[in-house]
Every structure is written in C-alpha cells, then in structure tokens.
PDB file of C-alpha atoms in Angstrom:
ATOM      1  CA  MET Q   1      43.753 242.530   2.101  1.00 35.00           C
ATOM      2  CA  THR Q   2      40.441 244.578   3.204  1.00 40.00           C
ATOM      3  CA  GLU Q   3      40.626 246.718   6.006  1.00 42.00           C
ATOM      4  CA  LYS Q   4      37.643 245.735   8.624  1.00 45.00           C
ATOM      5  CA  GLU Q   5      34.975 247.625   9.607  1.00 51.00           C
ATOM      6  CA  THR Q   6      34.910 249.632  13.317  1.00 53.00           C
ATOM      7  CA  PRO Q   7      32.897 248.217  15.256  1.00 56.00           C
ATOM      8  CA  SER Q   8      30.290 251.092  16.879  1.00 63.00           C
ATOM      9  CA  LEU Q   9      30.299 252.001  20.192  1.00 57.00           C
ATOM     10  CA  GLU Q  10      27.043 250.366  21.183  1.00 63.00           C
ATOM     11  CA  SER Q  11      28.058 246.911  19.460  1.00 64.00           C
ATOM     12  CA  LEU Q  12      30.735 246.519  22.144  1.00 65.00           C
ATOM     13  CA  PHE Q  13      28.586 246.728  24.675  1.00 70.00           C
ATOM     14  CA  ILE Q  14      25.396 244.328  23.201  1.00 72.00           C
ATOM     15  CA  ILE Q  15      24.434 241.651  26.397  1.00 74.00           C
ATOM     16  CA  PRO Q  16      23.552 238.196  24.762  1.00 79.00           C
ATOM     17  CA  ARG Q  17      20.137 237.862  24.986  1.00 75.00           C
ATOM     18  CA  GLU Q  18      20.066 234.741  27.525  1.00 83.00           C
ATOM     19  CA  VAL Q  19      21.504 237.116  30.030  1.00 84.00           C
ATOM     20  CA  PRO Q  20      18.333 239.437  30.450  1.00 82.00           C
ATOM     21  CA  LYS Q  21      16.266 236.182  30.073  1.00 87.00           C
ATOM     22  CA  THR Q  22      17.875 234.112  32.344  1.00 91.00           C
ATOM     23  CA  ILE Q  23      17.706 236.824  35.148  1.00 90.00           C
ATOM     24  CA  LEU Q  24      14.152 237.991  34.034  1.00 88.00           C
ATOM     25  CA  ARG Q  25      12.976 234.311  34.842  1.00 93.00           C
ATOM     26  CA  ASN Q  26      14.311 233.673  38.047  1.00 93.00           C
ATOM     27  CA  LEU Q  27      13.124 236.794  39.571  1.00 93.00           C
ATOM     28  CA  LEU Q  28       9.515 236.065  37.691  1.00 95.00           C
ATOM     29  CA  GLU Q  29       9.957 232.459  39.727  1.00 94.00           C
ATOM     30  CA  LEU Q  30      11.479 234.487  43.437  1.00 94.00           C
ATOM     31  CA  ILE Q  31       7.939 236.388  43.278  1.00 95.00           C
ATOM     32  CA  TYR Q  32       5.195 234.565  41.578  1.00 96.00           C
ATOM     33  CA  ASP Q  33       3.990 231.216  41.223  1.00 96.00           C
ATOM     34  CA  VAL Q  34       4.733 230.708  37.208  1.00 96.00           C
ATOM     35  CA  GLN Q  35       3.203 227.786  35.341  1.00 95.00           C
ATOM     36  CA  VAL Q  36       3.651 227.509  31.389  1.00 95.00           C
ATOM     37  CA  THR Q  37       1.927 224.827  29.052  1.00 95.00           C
ATOM     38  CA  GLY Q  38       2.367 224.275  25.365  1.00 95.00           C
ATOM     39  CA  SER Q  39       5.753 225.684  24.491  1.00 94.00           C
ATOM     40  CA  GLN Q  40       5.977 222.986  22.106  1.00 94.00           C
ATOM     41  CA  TYR Q  41       3.911 224.285  20.350  1.00 96.00           C
ATOM     42  CA  ILE Q  42       5.968 227.404  19.364  1.00 94.00           C
ATOM     43  CA  PRO Q  43       7.667 226.394  15.944  1.00 93.00           C
ATOM     44  CA  LYS Q  44      11.467 225.861  16.106  1.00 92.00           C
ATOM     45  CA  GLU Q  45      12.438 227.704  13.165  1.00 94.00           C
ATOM     46  CA  GLY Q  46      10.203 229.788  10.456  1.00 96.00           C
ATOM     47  CA  GLY Q  47       7.913 232.562  11.176  1.00 96.00           C
ATOM     48  CA  ALA Q  48       5.276 232.632  13.120  1.00 97.00           C
ATOM     49  CA  LEU Q  49       2.653 235.086  14.796  1.00 97.00           C
ATOM     50  CA  ILE Q  50       2.225 234.767  18.945  1.00 97.00           C
ATOM     51  CA  ILE Q  51      -1.171 236.352  20.127  1.00 97.00           C
ATOM     52  CA  SER Q  52      -2.310 236.329  24.043  1.00 97.00           C
ATOM     53  CA  ASN Q  53      -4.856 238.672  25.804  1.00 97.00           C
ATOM     54  CA  HIS Q  54      -3.106 241.485  27.470  1.00 94.00           C
ATOM     55  CA  THR Q  55      -3.871 241.874  31.367  1.00 94.00           C
ATOM     56  CA  ASP Q  56      -0.462 243.553  32.862  1.00 93.00           C
ATOM     57  CA  TYR Q  57       3.356 244.464  31.920  1.00 89.00           C
ATOM     58  CA  LEU Q  58       4.237 241.187  33.247  1.00 93.00           C
ATOM     59  CA  ASP Q  59       2.982 238.941  30.585  1.00 94.00           C
ATOM     60  CA  ILE Q  60       5.282 239.913  27.791  1.00 90.00           C
ATOM     61  CA  PRO Q  61       8.601 238.662  30.633  1.00 91.00           C
ATOM     62  CA  VAL Q  62       6.046 235.739  31.029  1.00 95.00           C
ATOM     63  CA  GLN Q  63       5.811 235.065  27.519  1.00 93.00           C
ATOM     64  CA  GLY Q  64       9.540 236.063  26.104  1.00 90.00           C
ATOM     65  CA  THR Q  65      11.257 234.306  29.172  1.00 92.00           C
ATOM     66  CA  TYR Q  66       9.602 231.109  29.066  1.00 91.00           C
ATOM     67  CA  THR Q  67       9.901 230.078  25.484  1.00 89.00           C
ATOM     68  CA  ASP Q  68      13.139 228.938  23.783  1.00 87.00           C
ATOM     69  CA  ARG Q  69      12.707 231.140  20.301  1.00 89.00           C
ATOM     70  CA  LYS Q  70      13.548 234.955  20.139  1.00 88.00           C
ATOM     71  CA  ILE Q  71      10.369 236.615  20.084  1.00 90.00           C
ATOM     72  CA  VAL Q  72      10.410 240.015  18.369  1.00 88.00           C
ATOM     73  CA  TYR Q  73       8.387 242.773  20.235  1.00 86.00           C
ATOM     74  CA  LEU Q  74       6.878 246.369  19.201  1.00 80.00           C
ATOM     75  CA  GLY Q  75       7.294 248.667  21.864  1.00 71.00           C
ATOM     76  CA  LYS Q  76       6.453 252.572  21.735  1.00 69.00           C
ATOM     77  CA  TYR Q  77       9.649 254.861  20.642  1.00 67.00           C
ATOM     78  CA  GLU Q  78       9.838 256.566  24.337  1.00 70.00           C
ATOM     79  CA  LEU Q  79      10.738 252.779  25.349  1.00 66.00           C
ATOM     80  CA  PHE Q  80      13.731 252.867  23.366  1.00 69.00           C
ATOM     81  CA  HIS Q  81      15.337 256.553  24.379  1.00 71.00           C
ATOM     82  CA  PRO Q  82      14.744 257.298  27.631  1.00 72.00           C
ATOM     83  CA  GLN Q  83      17.161 259.589  27.865  1.00 77.00           C
ATOM     84  CA  GLU Q  84      15.220 262.194  26.139  1.00 78.00           C
ATOM     85  CA  ASP Q  85      12.793 263.156  28.686  1.00 81.00           C
ATOM     86  CA  ILE Q  86      16.228 264.056  30.662  1.00 82.00           C
ATOM     87  CA  LEU Q  87      17.406 265.834  27.424  1.00 83.00           C
ATOM     88  CA  ARG Q  88      14.262 267.935  27.477  1.00 85.00           C
ATOM     89  CA  TYR Q  89      14.387 268.725  30.892  1.00 82.00           C
ATOM     90  CA  LEU Q  90      18.364 269.732  31.259  1.00 84.00           C
ATOM     91  CA  ASN Q  91      17.732 272.384  27.649  1.00 85.00           C
ATOM     92  CA  HIS Q  92      14.266 273.407  29.844  1.00 86.00           C
ATOM     93  CA  LYS Q  93      13.707 277.312  29.922  1.00 87.00           C
ATOM     94  CA  ASN Q  94      13.696 276.986  33.417  1.00 87.00           C
ATOM     95  CA  SER Q  95      16.115 273.836  34.153  1.00 87.00           C
ATOM     96  CA  PRO Q  96      18.896 274.875  36.304  1.00 88.00           C
ATOM     97  CA  PHE Q  97      21.786 273.461  33.969  1.00 85.00           C
ATOM     98  CA  ARG Q  98      21.086 276.325  31.667  1.00 83.00           C
ATOM     99  CA  PHE Q  99      22.933 278.356  34.037  1.00 84.00           C
ATOM    100  CA  PRO Q 100      26.297 278.612  35.564  1.00 86.00           C
ATOM    101  CA  PRO Q 101      27.799 276.714  37.077  1.00 86.00           C
ATOM    102  CA  LEU Q 102      25.583 273.480  36.378  1.00 82.00           C
ATOM    103  CA  SER Q 103      25.292 274.969  32.848  1.00 84.00           C
ATOM    104  CA  LEU Q 104      29.500 273.906  32.657  1.00 84.00           C
ATOM    105  CA  THR Q 105      28.805 270.119  33.032  1.00 87.00           C
ATOM    106  CA  LYS Q 106      25.593 270.114  30.922  1.00 83.00           C
ATOM    107  CA  PRO Q 107      27.997 268.794  27.760  1.00 85.00           C
ATOM    108  CA  LEU Q 108      29.489 266.552  29.612  1.00 89.00           C
ATOM    109  CA  ILE Q 109      26.077 265.326  30.737  1.00 85.00           C
ATOM    110  CA  GLU Q 110      24.146 265.415  27.179  1.00 85.00           C
ATOM    111  CA  ILE Q 111      27.112 263.352  25.774  1.00 85.00           C
ATOM    112  CA  THR Q 112      27.095 260.689  28.394  1.00 85.00           C
ATOM    113  CA  LEU Q 113      23.763 260.375  28.066  1.00 81.00           C
ATOM    114  CA  ALA Q 114      23.139 260.058  24.088  1.00 82.00           C
ATOM    115  CA  SER Q 115      25.620 256.975  24.742  1.00 81.00           C
ATOM    116  CA  LEU Q 116      23.974 255.041  27.231  1.00 78.00           C
ATOM    117  CA  GLY Q 117      20.755 255.911  25.384  1.00 78.00           C
ATOM    118  CA  GLU Q 118      22.322 254.381  22.088  1.00 79.00           C
ATOM    119  CA  ILE Q 119      23.847 251.471  24.042  1.00 75.00           C
ATOM    120  CA  TYR Q 120      20.092 250.689  25.885  1.00 71.00           C
ATOM    121  CA  LYS Q 121      18.268 250.902  22.468  1.00 73.00           C
ATOM    122  CA  ALA Q 122      21.008 248.478  21.056  1.00 73.00           C
ATOM    123  CA  ASN Q 123      20.091 245.833  23.365  1.00 66.00           C
ATOM    124  CA  LEU Q 124      17.030 246.481  23.263  1.00 69.00           C
ATOM    125  CA  LEU Q 125      17.151 246.090  19.137  1.00 69.00           C
ATOM    126  CA  SER Q 126      19.074 242.844  19.626  1.00 70.00           C
ATOM    127  CA  TRP Q 127      16.717 241.246  22.677  1.00 61.00           C
ATOM    128  CA  GLY Q 128      14.061 240.938  19.985  1.00 68.00           C
ATOM    129  CA  GLY Q 129      12.284 244.777  20.442  1.00 68.00           C
ATOM    130  CA  THR Q 130      10.967 247.392  17.573  1.00 69.00           C
ATOM    131  CA  PRO Q 131      10.267 250.600  18.511  1.00 62.00           C
ATOM    132  CA  ILE Q 132       7.100 251.897  17.151  1.00 60.00           C
ATOM    133  CA  ILE Q 133       4.919 255.089  16.784  1.00 57.00           C
ATOM    134  CA  ARG Q 134       1.450 254.199  18.649  1.00 57.00           C
ATOM    135  CA  ASN Q 135      -0.442 256.709  17.798  1.00 53.00           C
ATOM    136  CA  ALA Q 136       1.521 258.687  15.014  1.00 50.00           C
ATOM    137  CA  ALA Q 137      -1.134 261.108  14.405  1.00 47.00           C
ATOM    138  CA  ASN Q 138      -1.238 262.757  17.759  1.00 52.00           C
ATOM    139  CA  GLU Q 139       2.005 261.684  19.089  1.00 51.00           C
ATOM    140  CA  SER Q 140       4.090 263.216  15.630  1.00 55.00           C
ATOM    141  CA  ASP Q 141       4.410 266.021  13.391  1.00 62.00           C
ATOM    142  CA  MET Q 142       2.236 263.687  11.288  1.00 68.00           C
ATOM    143  CA  ASP Q 143      -0.583 264.747   9.566  1.00 71.00           C
ATOM    144  CA  LYS Q 144      -3.319 261.990   8.717  1.00 78.00           C
ATOM    145  CA  LYS Q 145      -2.023 261.285   5.850  1.00 80.00           C
ATOM    146  CA  GLN Q 146       1.529 260.783   6.583  1.00 79.00           C
ATOM    147  CA  ALA Q 147       0.157 258.180   9.592  1.00 76.00           C
ATOM    148  CA  MET Q 148      -1.671 256.127   7.429  1.00 82.00           C
ATOM    149  CA  GLU Q 149       1.152 256.121   5.564  1.00 86.00           C
ATOM    150  CA  TYR Q 150       3.469 255.059   8.121  1.00 79.00           C
ATOM    151  CA  TYR Q 151       0.979 252.205   9.339  1.00 81.00           C
ATOM    152  CA  ALA Q 152       1.401 250.831   6.174  1.00 86.00           C
ATOM    153  CA  LYS Q 153       4.962 250.725   6.101  1.00 87.00           C
ATOM    154  CA  LEU Q 154       4.858 249.144   9.506  1.00 84.00           C
ATOM    155  CA  GLU Q 155       2.619 246.309   8.533  1.00 89.00           C
ATOM    156  CA  ASP Q 156       4.637 245.643   5.486  1.00 91.00           C
ATOM    157  CA  TYR Q 157       7.607 245.866   7.912  1.00 88.00           C
ATOM    158  CA  MET Q 158       6.030 243.271  10.494  1.00 90.00           C
ATOM    159  CA  VAL Q 159       4.823 240.851   7.635  1.00 93.00           C
ATOM    160  CA  SER Q 160       8.715 241.058   6.513  1.00 92.00           C
ATOM    161  CA  LEU Q 161       9.752 240.195   9.987  1.00 91.00           C
ATOM    162  CA  MET Q 162       7.590 236.616   9.997  1.00 95.00           C
ATOM    163  CA  LEU Q 163       8.781 236.147   5.909  1.00 96.00           C
ATOM    164  CA  ALA Q 164      12.190 236.236   7.122  1.00 93.00           C
ATOM    165  CA  GLY Q 165      11.597 233.721   9.844  1.00 95.00           C
ATOM    166  CA  GLU Q 166      10.811 235.839  12.988  1.00 92.00           C
ATOM    167  CA  VAL Q 167       8.313 235.082  15.527  1.00 95.00           C
ATOM    168  CA  LEU Q 168       5.987 238.478  15.970  1.00 93.00           C
ATOM    169  CA  SER Q 169       4.218 239.129  19.452  1.00 93.00           C
ATOM    170  CA  ILE Q 170       1.330 241.363  19.196  1.00 93.00           C
ATOM    171  CA  TYR Q 171      -1.801 241.029  21.465  1.00 94.00           C
ATOM    172  CA  PRO Q 172      -4.625 241.696  19.587  1.00 95.00           C
ATOM    173  CA  GLU Q 173      -7.251 243.805  21.840  1.00 94.00           C
ATOM    174  CA  GLY Q 174      -4.692 246.907  21.646  1.00 87.00           C
ATOM    175  CA  THR Q 175      -3.772 248.018  25.041  1.00 86.00           C
ATOM    176  CA  ARG Q 176      -3.918 246.389  28.542  1.00 88.00           C
ATOM    177  CA  SER Q 177      -6.711 245.209  30.103  1.00 87.00           C
ATOM    178  CA  GLU Q 178      -7.759 247.092  33.664  1.00 85.00           C
ATOM    179  CA  THR Q 179     -10.041 244.130  34.868  1.00 86.00           C
ATOM    180  CA  GLY Q 180      -8.300 241.076  33.535  1.00 85.00           C
ATOM    181  CA  GLU Q 181     -11.462 240.779  31.403  1.00 90.00           C
ATOM    182  CA  MET Q 182     -10.431 240.202  27.629  1.00 93.00           C
ATOM    183  CA  ALA Q 183     -11.411 243.319  25.125  1.00 93.00           C
ATOM    184  CA  PRO Q 184     -12.736 242.386  21.392  1.00 95.00           C
ATOM    185  CA  PHE Q 185      -9.843 241.178  19.204  1.00 96.00           C
ATOM    186  CA  LYS Q 186      -8.747 244.161  16.465  1.00 94.00           C
ATOM    187  CA  ALA Q 187      -8.012 242.147  12.945  1.00 94.00           C
ATOM    188  CA  MET Q 188      -5.181 243.675  12.301  1.00 93.00           C
ATOM    189  CA  ALA Q 189      -3.236 240.233  13.909  1.00 95.00           C
ATOM    190  CA  ALA Q 190      -5.212 238.129  11.590  1.00 96.00           C
ATOM    191  CA  LYS Q 191      -4.575 240.164   8.491  1.00 96.00           C
ATOM    192  CA  LEU Q 192      -0.879 240.059   9.147  1.00 96.00           C
ATOM    193  CA  ALA Q 193      -0.886 236.498   9.382  1.00 97.00           C
ATOM    194  CA  ILE Q 194      -3.087 236.016   6.323  1.00 97.00           C
ATOM    195  CA  ARG Q 195      -0.539 238.348   4.209  1.00 96.00           C
ATOM    196  CA  ALA Q 196       2.572 236.272   5.329  1.00 96.00           C
ATOM    197  CA  GLN Q 197       0.772 232.928   5.394  1.00 97.00           C
ATOM    198  CA  VAL Q 198       2.921 231.884   8.874  1.00 97.00           C
ATOM    199  CA  PRO Q 199       0.680 229.921  12.155  1.00 98.00           C
ATOM    200  CA  ILE Q 200      -0.710 231.658  14.472  1.00 98.00           C
ATOM    201  CA  ILE Q 201      -0.220 230.731  17.665  1.00 97.00           C
ATOM    202  CA  PRO Q 202      -3.083 231.590  20.445  1.00 98.00           C
ATOM    203  CA  SER Q 203      -2.123 231.559  23.710  1.00 97.00           C
ATOM    204  CA  GLY Q 204      -3.632 232.898  27.219  1.00 97.00           C
ATOM    205  CA  ILE Q 205      -2.405 234.312  30.141  1.00 96.00           C
ATOM    206  CA  SER Q 206      -4.373 234.894  33.721  1.00 95.00           C
ATOM    207  CA  GLY Q 207      -3.447 235.832  37.188  1.00 95.00           C
ATOM    208  CA  ALA Q 208      -0.997 238.467  36.465  1.00 95.00           C
ATOM    209  CA  THR Q 209      -3.655 241.395  36.192  1.00 95.00           C
ATOM    210  CA  ASN Q 210      -2.315 244.595  38.310  1.00 94.00           C
ATOM    211  CA  MET Q 211       0.496 242.228  39.763  1.00 95.00           C
ATOM    212  CA  SER Q 212       3.413 244.229  38.922  1.00 93.00           C
ATOM    213  CA  LYS Q 213       1.701 247.568  40.403  1.00 93.00           C
ATOM    214  CA  PRO Q 214       3.506 248.716  43.601  1.00 93.00           C
ATOM    215  CA  MET Q 215       0.289 247.691  45.571  1.00 94.00           C
ATOM    216  CA  ALA Q 216       0.372 244.397  44.889  1.00 94.00           C
ATOM    217  CA  PHE Q 217       3.880 244.049  46.781  1.00 94.00           C
ATOM    218  CA  LEU Q 218       2.792 246.566  49.725  1.00 93.00           C
ATOM    219  CA  THR Q 219      -0.017 244.199  50.445  1.00 94.00           C
ATOM    220  CA  GLY Q 220       1.694 240.994  50.014  1.00 94.00           C
ATOM    221  CA  GLU Q 221      -0.419 239.717  46.976  1.00 95.00           C
ATOM    222  CA  ALA Q 222       2.368 239.472  44.454  1.00 94.00           C
ATOM    223  CA  PHE Q 223       4.074 236.813  46.525  1.00 94.00           C
ATOM    224  CA  LYS Q 224       0.598 234.505  46.416  1.00 89.00           C
ATOM    225  CA  ALA Q 225       0.101 235.443  42.675  1.00 95.00           C
ATOM    226  CA  LYS Q 226      -0.300 232.140  40.634  1.00 96.00           C
ATOM    227  CA  ILE Q 227       0.373 232.936  36.550  1.00 96.00           C
ATOM    228  CA  ARG Q 228      -0.791 230.782  34.323  1.00 96.00           C
ATOM    229  CA  TYR Q 229       0.162 231.221  30.920  1.00 96.00           C
ATOM    230  CA  ASN Q 230      -1.266 228.400  28.226  1.00 97.00           C
ATOM    231  CA  ILE Q 231       0.156 228.419  24.371  1.00 97.00           C
ATOM    232  CA  GLY Q 232      -1.949 226.340  22.448  1.00 97.00           C
ATOM    233  CA  LYS Q 233      -1.704 224.438  19.285  1.00 97.00           C
ATOM    234  CA  PRO Q 234      -1.407 226.973  15.998  1.00 97.00           C
ATOM    235  CA  ILE Q 235      -3.764 227.796  13.915  1.00 97.00           C
ATOM    236  CA  LEU Q 236      -1.882 226.887  10.162  1.00 97.00           C
ATOM    237  CA  PRO Q 237      -2.372 228.807   7.174  1.00 97.00           C
ATOM    238  CA  SER Q 238      -4.051 225.880   5.435  1.00 96.00           C
ATOM    239  CA  GLU Q 239      -7.109 226.312   8.120  1.00 96.00           C
ATOM    240  CA  PHE Q 240      -7.537 229.996   7.376  1.00 96.00           C
ATOM    241  CA  PRO Q 241     -10.919 231.350   6.359  1.00 95.00           C
ATOM    242  CA  GLY Q 242     -10.610 232.420   2.220  1.00 90.00           C
ATOM    243  CA  GLY Q 243     -12.560 234.855   0.232  1.00 89.00           C
ATOM    244  CA  PRO Q 244     -11.954 238.530   0.341  1.00 91.00           C
ATOM    245  CA  GLU Q 245      -8.936 239.906   2.455  1.00 89.00           C
ATOM    246  CA  LYS Q 246     -11.403 242.124   5.018  1.00 91.00           C
ATOM    247  CA  LYS Q 247     -13.596 238.945   5.614  1.00 95.00           C
ATOM    248  CA  ALA Q 248     -11.426 236.344   6.159  1.00 96.00           C
ATOM    249  CA  ALA Q 249      -9.234 238.603   8.566  1.00 96.00           C
ATOM    250  CA  LYS Q 250     -12.814 238.963  10.486  1.00 96.00           C
ATOM    251  CA  GLU Q 251     -13.519 235.476  10.536  1.00 97.00           C
ATOM    252  CA  LEU Q 252     -10.107 234.641  11.520  1.00 97.00           C
ATOM    253  CA  THR Q 253     -10.138 237.616  14.499  1.00 97.00           C
ATOM    254  CA  GLU Q 254     -13.195 235.311  15.897  1.00 97.00           C
ATOM    255  CA  MET Q 255     -11.676 231.962  16.135  1.00 97.00           C
ATOM    256  CA  CYS Q 256      -8.332 233.563  17.449  1.00 97.00           C
ATOM    257  CA  GLU Q 257     -10.176 235.100  20.009  1.00 96.00           C
ATOM    258  CA  GLN Q 258     -12.104 231.761  20.731  1.00 96.00           C
ATOM    259  CA  ARG Q 259      -8.864 229.930  20.998  1.00 97.00           C
ATOM    260  CA  VAL Q 260      -7.102 233.120  22.944  1.00 97.00           C
ATOM    261  CA  ARG Q 261     -10.730 232.638  25.839  1.00 96.00           C
ATOM    262  CA  GLN Q 262     -10.204 228.991  25.940  1.00 95.00           C
ATOM    263  CA  LEU Q 263      -6.700 229.196  26.634  1.00 96.00           C
ATOM    264  CA  MET Q 264      -7.300 231.823  29.465  1.00 93.00           C
ATOM    265  CA  SER Q 265      -9.403 229.304  31.412  1.00 83.00           C
ATOM    266  CA  ALA Q 266      -7.535 225.975  30.655  1.00 71.00           C
ATOM    267  CA  PRO Q 267      -7.527 224.079  33.733  1.00 65.00           C
ATOM    268  CA  GLU Q 268      -4.158 223.782  36.006  1.00 64.00           C
ATOM    269  CA  SER Q 269      -1.952 220.764  34.940  1.00 56.00           C
ATOM    270  CA  ASN Q 270      -0.295 219.208  37.650  1.00 49.00           C
TER     271      ASN Q 270
END
C-alpha cells in the first residue's frame, strides 16, 4: 500500500471554474447589455486558437464567461503575483514595518501574503490563466539573447497547449485599443496555428471600449452600453495558405484580420 501524497495548501482552496464564471456573467448582465452570437463555432473538444480585437479589460470576461469550453489566457506575470508589490513596500528601507513595533508583525504578514498569493495564483492557473513576462528584455534581468530564447520557449509552450487539446486565446493586435479602432494584427497567432495545425476561431467585440473605466460608471454610460461579441466560422487548417512559414503566416494574418473586422461590425441578432 503506497502512502497518499499530501495535497498542497493552495490545492485545498481551489474554487471550481464554474463559480467565478457564473458570478462574472451575472455581474456583466446586471451592468451591461451583452449579446453573444456564434458560440456553436467553438469546438466541443480538441485544440483551437480563438482570436479577437482587443478594446477593454471587459473583452476577456465576456469571451471567457459566454463560452462552454475553458479558454487559456496569457497574463502578465504581475497579475499572478499581486503580493510582491506589498512585500516590496514592507521591505523598503523607508517602510515603517522595518522598525518597532510594526517590525514585530512583519514576519506574520509576509507568511500570510505568501500563502494568499499562492492560493490566488493556483486558482488563476486552474481557471485557465498562464503567466508570461511581456517585455522580457526590459522588465527582467534577461539580456536580448535570453529574451529571444524565452519567447521561443513560450511559443513552443503555446503550441503544446493546443496540441494537448486546449483552446488558447490571443489578441493579435498585441495590446488594447484606446479608441475601439482595430490595429493591424501581428503574425504570431497565425504562426502558432500553422505550427499546431488547429482551427482559428475569429471573433469580434464592439461596444466595450472604456466601459470598465470609473468614468463610465460615474456618467452612467456603462449601464447603457451594448456589448456585442460575435464568434465566426473557424478557419480550418485545410484553408491555411501553403508555402514558406513566414509567407503563409503573413497571408493567414491578413485573412484573420479581415474576418475579425467583419465580425466587429456584424448586425445585431433579434
């Protein structure tokens, strides 16, 4: 008889994904007028890459809570480690916690923050989050060569996720639009789909721009916002352009950009 492995502390506090998903969806519907079309185009199983324009922080909860499949998102490292900013403050040379009597409480605060941080991170990972260093050469101790190696490994990891049957979400613009206008797509999403040979699911969102900002709530604009998220027919691997990878990725990126633009402006369903 083998001894059972003792579960980690954070694993004991994992909240099932359906709980935050249901809460977020109800909250969204309480505040906004959300309409989603085309959910049937997301495959019930198997790997896929879902792409969309990126207009606001709302894009992710709208996409994630109105689809049945778990979607894997790439999030900046800091999102998964919020306790680190507080710990830096506690240990700063001018922090009052470096001197008595507050210094007596610092060890307990550090242990508590570390534990809560691990629980928080474990839940984000369970719900589909994946931490990344967005500007590796600028925001870490990596030099340019190490940063290039990091991004190469990250691409391999994203491909492996889709090959393992996960649905990965990428916003090919690379950043949020402050105006709602879609910026040109970067080729990475197309390159990953070509490598993994999985369908690309184009989608477009409109009406969410700036609707998560405090001003939208102060003016009441958020409560009148009509957010429309349209999911389109998948682009299958059999439809991917042929030829050298760089050329094929460029052509596929143009195809994706065109599909997303169409979905952004698709008419409302009755």
